[in-house]
Coordinates of C-alpha atoms in Angstrom, one line a residue:
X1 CA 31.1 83.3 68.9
X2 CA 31.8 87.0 69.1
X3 CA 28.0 87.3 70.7
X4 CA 29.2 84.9 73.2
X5 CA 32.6 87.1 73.6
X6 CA 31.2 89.9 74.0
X7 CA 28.6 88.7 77.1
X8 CA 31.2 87.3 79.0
X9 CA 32.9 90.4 79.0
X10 CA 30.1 92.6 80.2
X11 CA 29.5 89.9 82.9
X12 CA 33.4 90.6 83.7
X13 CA 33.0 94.0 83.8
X14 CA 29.6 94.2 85.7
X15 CA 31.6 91.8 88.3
X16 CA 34.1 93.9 88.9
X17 CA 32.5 97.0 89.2
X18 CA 30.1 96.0 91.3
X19 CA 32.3 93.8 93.8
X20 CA 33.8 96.8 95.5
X21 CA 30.5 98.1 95.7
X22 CA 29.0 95.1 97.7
X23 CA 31.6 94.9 99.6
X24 CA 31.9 98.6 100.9
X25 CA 27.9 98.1 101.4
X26 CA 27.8 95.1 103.1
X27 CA 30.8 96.4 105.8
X28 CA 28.8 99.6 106.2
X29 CA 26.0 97.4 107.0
X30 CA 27.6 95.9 109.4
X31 CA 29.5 98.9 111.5
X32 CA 26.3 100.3 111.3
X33 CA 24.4 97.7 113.3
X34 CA 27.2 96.1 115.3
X35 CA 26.2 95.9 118.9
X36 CA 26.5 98.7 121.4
X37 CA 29.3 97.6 124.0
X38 CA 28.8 98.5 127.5
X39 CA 30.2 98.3 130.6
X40 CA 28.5 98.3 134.4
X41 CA 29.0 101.3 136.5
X42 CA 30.4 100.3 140.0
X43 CA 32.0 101.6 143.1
X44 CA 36.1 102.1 143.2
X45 CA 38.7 104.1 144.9
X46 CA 41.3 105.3 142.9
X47 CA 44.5 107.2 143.9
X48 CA 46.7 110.1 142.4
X49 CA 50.3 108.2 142.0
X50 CA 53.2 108.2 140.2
X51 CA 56.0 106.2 140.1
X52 CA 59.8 106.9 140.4
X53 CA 62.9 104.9 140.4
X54 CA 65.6 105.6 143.6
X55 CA 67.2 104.2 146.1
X56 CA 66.1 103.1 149.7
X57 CA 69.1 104.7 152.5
X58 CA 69.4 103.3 155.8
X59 CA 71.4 103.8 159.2
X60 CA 73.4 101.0 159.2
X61 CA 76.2 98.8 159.6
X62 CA 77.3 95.5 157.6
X63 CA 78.2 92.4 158.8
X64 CA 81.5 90.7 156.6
X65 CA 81.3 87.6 155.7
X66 CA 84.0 85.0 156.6
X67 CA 84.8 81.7 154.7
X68 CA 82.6 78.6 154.3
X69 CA 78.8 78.3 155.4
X70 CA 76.4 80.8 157.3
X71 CA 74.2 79.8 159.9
X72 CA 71.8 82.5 160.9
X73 CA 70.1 81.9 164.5
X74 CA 68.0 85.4 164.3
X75 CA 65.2 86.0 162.1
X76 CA 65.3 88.9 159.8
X77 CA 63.8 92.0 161.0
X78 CA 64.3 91.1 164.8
X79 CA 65.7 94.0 166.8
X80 CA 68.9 93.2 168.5
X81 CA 71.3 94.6 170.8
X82 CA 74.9 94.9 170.4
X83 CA 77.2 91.8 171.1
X84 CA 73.9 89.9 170.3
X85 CA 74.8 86.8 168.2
X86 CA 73.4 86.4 164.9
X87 CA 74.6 83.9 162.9
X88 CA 77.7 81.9 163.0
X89 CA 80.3 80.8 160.4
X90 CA 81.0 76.9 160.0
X91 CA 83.9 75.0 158.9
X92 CA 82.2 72.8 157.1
X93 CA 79.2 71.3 155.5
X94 CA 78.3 68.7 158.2
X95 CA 78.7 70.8 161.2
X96 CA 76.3 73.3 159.1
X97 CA 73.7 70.0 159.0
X98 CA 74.3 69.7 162.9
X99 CA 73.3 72.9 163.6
X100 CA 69.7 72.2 161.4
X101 CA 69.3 69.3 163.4
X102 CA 69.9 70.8 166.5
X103 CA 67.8 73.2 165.5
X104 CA 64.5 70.9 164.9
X105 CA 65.3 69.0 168.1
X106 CA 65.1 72.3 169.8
X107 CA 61.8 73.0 168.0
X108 CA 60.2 69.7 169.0
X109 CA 61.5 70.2 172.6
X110 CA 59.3 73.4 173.1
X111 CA 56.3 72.2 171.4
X112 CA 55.9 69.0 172.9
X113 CA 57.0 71.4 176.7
X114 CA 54.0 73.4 175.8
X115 CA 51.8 70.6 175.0
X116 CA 52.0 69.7 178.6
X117 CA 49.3 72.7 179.3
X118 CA 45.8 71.3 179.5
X119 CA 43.0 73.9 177.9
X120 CA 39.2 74.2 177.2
X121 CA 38.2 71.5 174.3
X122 CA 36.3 74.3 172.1
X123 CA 39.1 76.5 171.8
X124 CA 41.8 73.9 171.3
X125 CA 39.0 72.2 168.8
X126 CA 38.9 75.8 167.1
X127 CA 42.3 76.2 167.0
X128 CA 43.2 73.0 165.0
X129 CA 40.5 73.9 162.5
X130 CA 42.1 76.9 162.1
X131 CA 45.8 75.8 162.0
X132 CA 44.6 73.1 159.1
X133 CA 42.8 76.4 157.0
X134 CA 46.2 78.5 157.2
X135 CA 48.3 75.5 156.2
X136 CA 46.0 75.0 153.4
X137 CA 46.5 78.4 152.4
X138 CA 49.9 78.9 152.6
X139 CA 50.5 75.3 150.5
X140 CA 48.1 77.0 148.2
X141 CA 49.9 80.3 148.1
X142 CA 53.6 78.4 148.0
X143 CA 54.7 79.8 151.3
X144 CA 56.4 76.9 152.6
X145 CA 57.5 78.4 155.4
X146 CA 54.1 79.8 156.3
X147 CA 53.1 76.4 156.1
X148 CA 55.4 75.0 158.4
X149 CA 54.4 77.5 161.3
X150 CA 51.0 76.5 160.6
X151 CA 51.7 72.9 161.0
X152 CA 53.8 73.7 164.5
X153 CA 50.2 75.6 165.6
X154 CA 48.6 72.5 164.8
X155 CA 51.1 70.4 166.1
X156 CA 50.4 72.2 169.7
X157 CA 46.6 72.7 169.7
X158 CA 46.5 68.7 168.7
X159 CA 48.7 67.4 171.8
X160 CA 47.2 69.7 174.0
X161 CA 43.8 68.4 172.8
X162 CA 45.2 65.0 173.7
X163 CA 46.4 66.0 177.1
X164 CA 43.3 67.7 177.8
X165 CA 40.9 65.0 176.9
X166 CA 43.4 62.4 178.3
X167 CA 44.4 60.6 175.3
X168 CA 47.7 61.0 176.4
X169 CA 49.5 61.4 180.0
X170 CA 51.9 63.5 178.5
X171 CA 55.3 63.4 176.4
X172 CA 57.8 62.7 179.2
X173 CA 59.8 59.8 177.7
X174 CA 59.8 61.9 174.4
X175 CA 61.0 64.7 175.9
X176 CA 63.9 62.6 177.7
X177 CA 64.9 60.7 174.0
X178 CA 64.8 64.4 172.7
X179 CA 66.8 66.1 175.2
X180 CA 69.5 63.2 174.6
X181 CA 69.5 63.8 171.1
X182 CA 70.2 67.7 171.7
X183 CA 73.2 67.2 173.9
X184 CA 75.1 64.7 171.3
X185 CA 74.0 67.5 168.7
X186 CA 75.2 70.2 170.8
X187 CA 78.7 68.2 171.6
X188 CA 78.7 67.1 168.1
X189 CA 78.3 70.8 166.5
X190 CA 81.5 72.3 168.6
X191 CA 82.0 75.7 168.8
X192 CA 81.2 77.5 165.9
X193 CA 82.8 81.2 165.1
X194 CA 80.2 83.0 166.1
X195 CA 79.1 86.9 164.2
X196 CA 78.0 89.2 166.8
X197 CA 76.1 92.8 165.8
X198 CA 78.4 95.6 166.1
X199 CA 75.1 98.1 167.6
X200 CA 72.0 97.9 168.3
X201 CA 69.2 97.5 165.5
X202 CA 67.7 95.8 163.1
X203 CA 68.7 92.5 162.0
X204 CA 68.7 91.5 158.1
X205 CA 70.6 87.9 156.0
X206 CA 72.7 88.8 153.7
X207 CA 70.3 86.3 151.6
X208 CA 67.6 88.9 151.9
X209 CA 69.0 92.1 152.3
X210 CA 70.0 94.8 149.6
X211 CA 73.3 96.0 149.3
X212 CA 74.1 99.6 147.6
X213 CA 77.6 100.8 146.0
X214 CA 77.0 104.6 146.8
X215 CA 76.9 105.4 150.7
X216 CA 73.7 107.4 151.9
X217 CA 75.8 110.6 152.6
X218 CA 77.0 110.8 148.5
X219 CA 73.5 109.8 147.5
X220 CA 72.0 112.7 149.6
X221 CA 74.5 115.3 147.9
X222 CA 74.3 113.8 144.4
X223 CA 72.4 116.4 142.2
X224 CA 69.7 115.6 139.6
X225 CA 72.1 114.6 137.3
X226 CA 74.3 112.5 138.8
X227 CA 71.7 110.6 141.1
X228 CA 70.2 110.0 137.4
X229 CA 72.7 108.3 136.0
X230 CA 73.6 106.6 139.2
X231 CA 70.0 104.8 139.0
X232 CA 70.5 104.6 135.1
X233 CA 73.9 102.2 135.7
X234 CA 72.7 100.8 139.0
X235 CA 74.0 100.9 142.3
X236 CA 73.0 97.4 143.6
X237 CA 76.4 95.7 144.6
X238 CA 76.8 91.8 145.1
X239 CA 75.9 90.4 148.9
X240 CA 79.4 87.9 148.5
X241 CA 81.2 90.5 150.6
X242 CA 78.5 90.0 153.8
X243 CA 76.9 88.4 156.0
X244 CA 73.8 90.6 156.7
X245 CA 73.7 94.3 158.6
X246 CA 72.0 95.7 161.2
X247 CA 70.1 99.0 160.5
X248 CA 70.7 101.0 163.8
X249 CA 67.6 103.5 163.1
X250 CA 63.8 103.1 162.0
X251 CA 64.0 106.4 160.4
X252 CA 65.4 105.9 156.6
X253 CA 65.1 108.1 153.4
X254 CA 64.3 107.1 149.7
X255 CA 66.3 109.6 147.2
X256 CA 64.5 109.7 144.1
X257 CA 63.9 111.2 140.4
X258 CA 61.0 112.8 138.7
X259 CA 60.2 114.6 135.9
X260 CA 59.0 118.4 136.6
X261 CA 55.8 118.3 135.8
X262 CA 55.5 114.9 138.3
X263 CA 57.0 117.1 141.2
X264 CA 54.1 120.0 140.9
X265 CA 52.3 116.8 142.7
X266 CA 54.4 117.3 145.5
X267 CA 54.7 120.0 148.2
X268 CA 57.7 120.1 150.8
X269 CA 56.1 119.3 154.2
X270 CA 53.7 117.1 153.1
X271 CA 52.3 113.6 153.5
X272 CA 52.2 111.1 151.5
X273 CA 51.8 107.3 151.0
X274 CA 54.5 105.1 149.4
X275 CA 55.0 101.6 148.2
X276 CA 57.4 99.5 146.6
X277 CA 55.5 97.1 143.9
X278 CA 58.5 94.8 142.6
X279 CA 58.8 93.9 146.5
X280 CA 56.1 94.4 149.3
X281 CA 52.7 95.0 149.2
X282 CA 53.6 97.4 152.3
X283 CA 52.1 100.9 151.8
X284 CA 53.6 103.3 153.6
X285 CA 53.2 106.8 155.5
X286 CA 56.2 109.2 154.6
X287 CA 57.0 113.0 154.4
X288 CA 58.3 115.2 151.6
X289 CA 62.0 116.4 152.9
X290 CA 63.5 118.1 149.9
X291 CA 62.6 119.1 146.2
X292 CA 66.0 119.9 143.8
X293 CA 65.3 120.9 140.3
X294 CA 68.7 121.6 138.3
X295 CA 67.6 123.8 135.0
X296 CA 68.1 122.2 131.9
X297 CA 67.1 118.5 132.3
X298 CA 63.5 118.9 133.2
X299 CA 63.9 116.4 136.0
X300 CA 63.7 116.9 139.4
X301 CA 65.1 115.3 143.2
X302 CA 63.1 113.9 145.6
X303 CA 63.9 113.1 148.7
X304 CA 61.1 111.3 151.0
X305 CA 62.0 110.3 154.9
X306 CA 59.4 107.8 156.0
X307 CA 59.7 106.2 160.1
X308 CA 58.3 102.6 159.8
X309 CA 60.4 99.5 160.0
X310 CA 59.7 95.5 159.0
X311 CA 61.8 93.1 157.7
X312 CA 60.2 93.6 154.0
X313 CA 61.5 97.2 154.2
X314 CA 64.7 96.3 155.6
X315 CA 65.4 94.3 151.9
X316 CA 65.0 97.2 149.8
X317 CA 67.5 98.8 148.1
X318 CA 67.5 100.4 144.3
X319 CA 63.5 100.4 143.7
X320 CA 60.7 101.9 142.0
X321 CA 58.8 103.3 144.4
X322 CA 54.6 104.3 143.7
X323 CA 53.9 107.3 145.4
X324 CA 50.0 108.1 146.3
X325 CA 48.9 111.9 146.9
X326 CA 45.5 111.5 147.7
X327 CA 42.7 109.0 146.9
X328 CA 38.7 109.3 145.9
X329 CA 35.7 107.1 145.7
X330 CA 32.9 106.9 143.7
X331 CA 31.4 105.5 141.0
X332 CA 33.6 104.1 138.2
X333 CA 32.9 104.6 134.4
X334 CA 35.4 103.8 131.5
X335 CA 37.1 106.8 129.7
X336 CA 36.2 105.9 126.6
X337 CA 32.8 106.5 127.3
X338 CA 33.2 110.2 128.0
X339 CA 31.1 112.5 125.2
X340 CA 30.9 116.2 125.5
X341 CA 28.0 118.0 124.2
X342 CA 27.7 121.4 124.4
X343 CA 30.3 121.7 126.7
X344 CA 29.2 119.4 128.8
X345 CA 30.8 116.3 129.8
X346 CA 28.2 113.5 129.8
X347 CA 27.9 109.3 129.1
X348 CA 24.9 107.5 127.2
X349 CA 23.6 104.7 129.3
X350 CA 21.8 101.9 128.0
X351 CA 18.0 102.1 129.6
X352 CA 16.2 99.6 128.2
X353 CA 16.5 99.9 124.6
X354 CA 17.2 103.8 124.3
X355 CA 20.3 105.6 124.9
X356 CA 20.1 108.1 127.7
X357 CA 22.3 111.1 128.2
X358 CA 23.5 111.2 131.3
X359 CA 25.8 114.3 132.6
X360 CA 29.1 113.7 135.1
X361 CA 30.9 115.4 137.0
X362 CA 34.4 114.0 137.1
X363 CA 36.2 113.7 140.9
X364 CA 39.3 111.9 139.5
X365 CA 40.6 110.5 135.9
X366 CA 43.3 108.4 134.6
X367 CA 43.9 107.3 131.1
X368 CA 41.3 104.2 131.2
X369 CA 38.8 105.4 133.8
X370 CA 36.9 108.3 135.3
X371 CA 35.7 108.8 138.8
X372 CA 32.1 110.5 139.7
X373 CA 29.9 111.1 142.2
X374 CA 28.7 108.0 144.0
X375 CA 25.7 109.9 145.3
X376 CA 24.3 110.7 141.3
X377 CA 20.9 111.1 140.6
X378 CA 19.1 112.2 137.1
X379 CA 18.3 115.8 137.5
X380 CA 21.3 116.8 139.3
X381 CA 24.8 117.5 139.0
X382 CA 26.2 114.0 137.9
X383 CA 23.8 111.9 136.9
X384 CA 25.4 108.3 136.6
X385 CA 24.2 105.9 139.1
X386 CA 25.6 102.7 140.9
X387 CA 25.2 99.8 138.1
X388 CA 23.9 102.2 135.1
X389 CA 25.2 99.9 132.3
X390 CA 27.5 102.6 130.3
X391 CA 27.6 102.5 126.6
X392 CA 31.6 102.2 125.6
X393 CA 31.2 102.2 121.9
X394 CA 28.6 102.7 119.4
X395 CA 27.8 104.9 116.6
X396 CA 25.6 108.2 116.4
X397 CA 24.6 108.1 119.8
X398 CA 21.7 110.9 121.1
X399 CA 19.6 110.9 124.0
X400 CA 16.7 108.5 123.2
X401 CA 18.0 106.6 120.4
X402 CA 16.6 103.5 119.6
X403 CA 19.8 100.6 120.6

């Protein structure tokens, strides 16, 4: 029995010294021959930016609102001239619905006018094709109103079709039922109060537009500090109070803040490109007006004055703005892949089933990616090529080592 003891508590013992043992062997094992991940080498432009939180300042003027329902009857972003009439104020919900309809008989008035126009088969042909594509696409993309001009194009390029090849002798008694219809709308709607622009400019809904707290004359004389804690609270106000404004000037400025190692990337004078992520895809050319650093805080203000105008620019209002300073192309390798040997800065591409050495020469970096030469060959300067599949992890990697 104590025989039998005894065993079974060297087998114990031999177990559990020898567990930790297999177990740190058998992970060695495998980190040492876990696959070699890489990644292709491929062509990319990449851009020195930074972003940086401010506020969008226009020329304008803003439109009050009255009491009960909005009706706007000019698109946002249209250029107007002063007196012009740009929405009107309803007393009610049903006279707002009589000015829709009003508004679709209208629409169906000028289409089915136009549609009265013969043209060549192939181009109207080419033109419903293409009307039914961009519908497709904008029902794809959930731009319903996209959509609907799409269908009014092929609305048009259909009857005209019909006219043309003379399925149809035209839309006369339509036209007559529809021009009925308008004058008992018209009569119907009344005489709405109707909201003029006080100048000429730029035309934006209150449903769209952005409304700030803080005129542009105390935005542009805040310092760092205050401008900083502006942004911090917010400055965006509620749009209860109007009905839209017109922006009397094309030229507007974006006040912003940076730290002061970001504003080294800028120089007073200069160009550069801006964009607004969070709201249009719209990028930008604007110039560098004004640099104020106030000691102490490490931040600095920048002030940016850019000339374009569009009714996506005309919505913007406390934003984070991406500012671009220059861009490069070449040829795109991960960072992680980066080695330096003897002071050089080099990859290892997989060639075959060796390792290769390859040195770089590095245009442009940012924390997941470099940017070299597209025009590398071996030999040379930077020798990455276009598709060199670049090893991103692996262990004890040398030129020539077996993969």
């Amino acid at each position: 029995m104590n025989n039998l003891r005894q065993t079974l508590l060297r087998t114990i013992l031999v177990v559990a010294v020898a567990a930790p043992a297999l177990y740190l062997a058998v992970m060695l094992f495998h980190f040492a021959n876990r696959p070699y991940i890489t990644e292709t080498a491929v062509t990319a432009t990449m851009t020195d930016s930074l972003y940086c939180e401010g506020a969008v300042v226009f020329s304008e003027q803003t439109l009050p609102a009255g009491s009960g329902e909005i009706g706007y009857l000019v698109a946002d972003g249209i250029r107007v001239s002063s007196g012009t009439q740009v929405a009107e104020q309803y007393t009610d919900a049903a006279q707002a619905q009589c000015r829709k309809q009003l508004q679709q008989v209208e629409e169906e008035i000028q289409v089915l006018q136009s549609s009265q126009v013969s043209g060549n088969v192939d181009t109207l042909s080419a033109s419903i094709r293409t009307a039914t594509l961009d519908i497709l696409d904008a029902l794809a993309a959930h731009d319903f109103e996209q959509a609907s001009s799409g269908a009014q194009e092929y609305l048009l390029a259909s009857n005209r079709l019909k006219v043309t090849t003379g399925q149809s002798a035209g839309f006369a008694d339509t036209l007559t039922e529809l021009n009925a219809q308008k004058d008992a709308l018209t009569q119907q709607l009344g005489s709405p109060a109707a909201v003029t622009a006080p100048a000429g400019g730029y035309f934006i809904s209150a449903d769209k537009a952005s409304f700030l707290s803080v005129d542009g004359e105390t935005l542009a004389g805040m310092t760092v500090s205050e401008l900083s804690a502006a942004l911090e609270t917010g400055i965006l106000q509620s749009s209860d109070a109007y009905s839209g404004k017109i922006v009397t000037s094309y030229t507007w400025h974006f006040y912003g803040v940076c730290t002061l190692e970001e504003s080294e990337k800028f120089t007073v004078g200069s160009k550069v490109s801006v964009s607004f992520p969070n709201r249009s895809d719209t990028v930008l050319p604007a110039k560098v007006l004004s640099l104020e650093e106030e000691e102490g805080t490490g931040l600095v203000k920048v002030t940016l004055e850019c000339e374009y105008m569009g009714a996506d620019i005309l919505a913007l209002g406390q934003e984070t703005a991406r500012i671009d300073f220059a861009s490069y192309e070449g040829i795109r390798v991960p960072a992680q892949a980066l080695h330096i040997v003897d002071g050089q800065k080099c990859v290892y591409v997989k060639y075959g089933n060796l390792a290769r050495k390859r040195n770089i020469v590095v245009l442009y970096e940012d924390e997941n990616y470099l940017l070299v030469p597209a025009d590398g060959k071996v030999g040379g300067d930077s020798e990455v090529r276009l598709y060199d599949e670049v090893i991103v992890s692996g262990m004890d990697l040398y030129d020539g080592k077996k993969l």
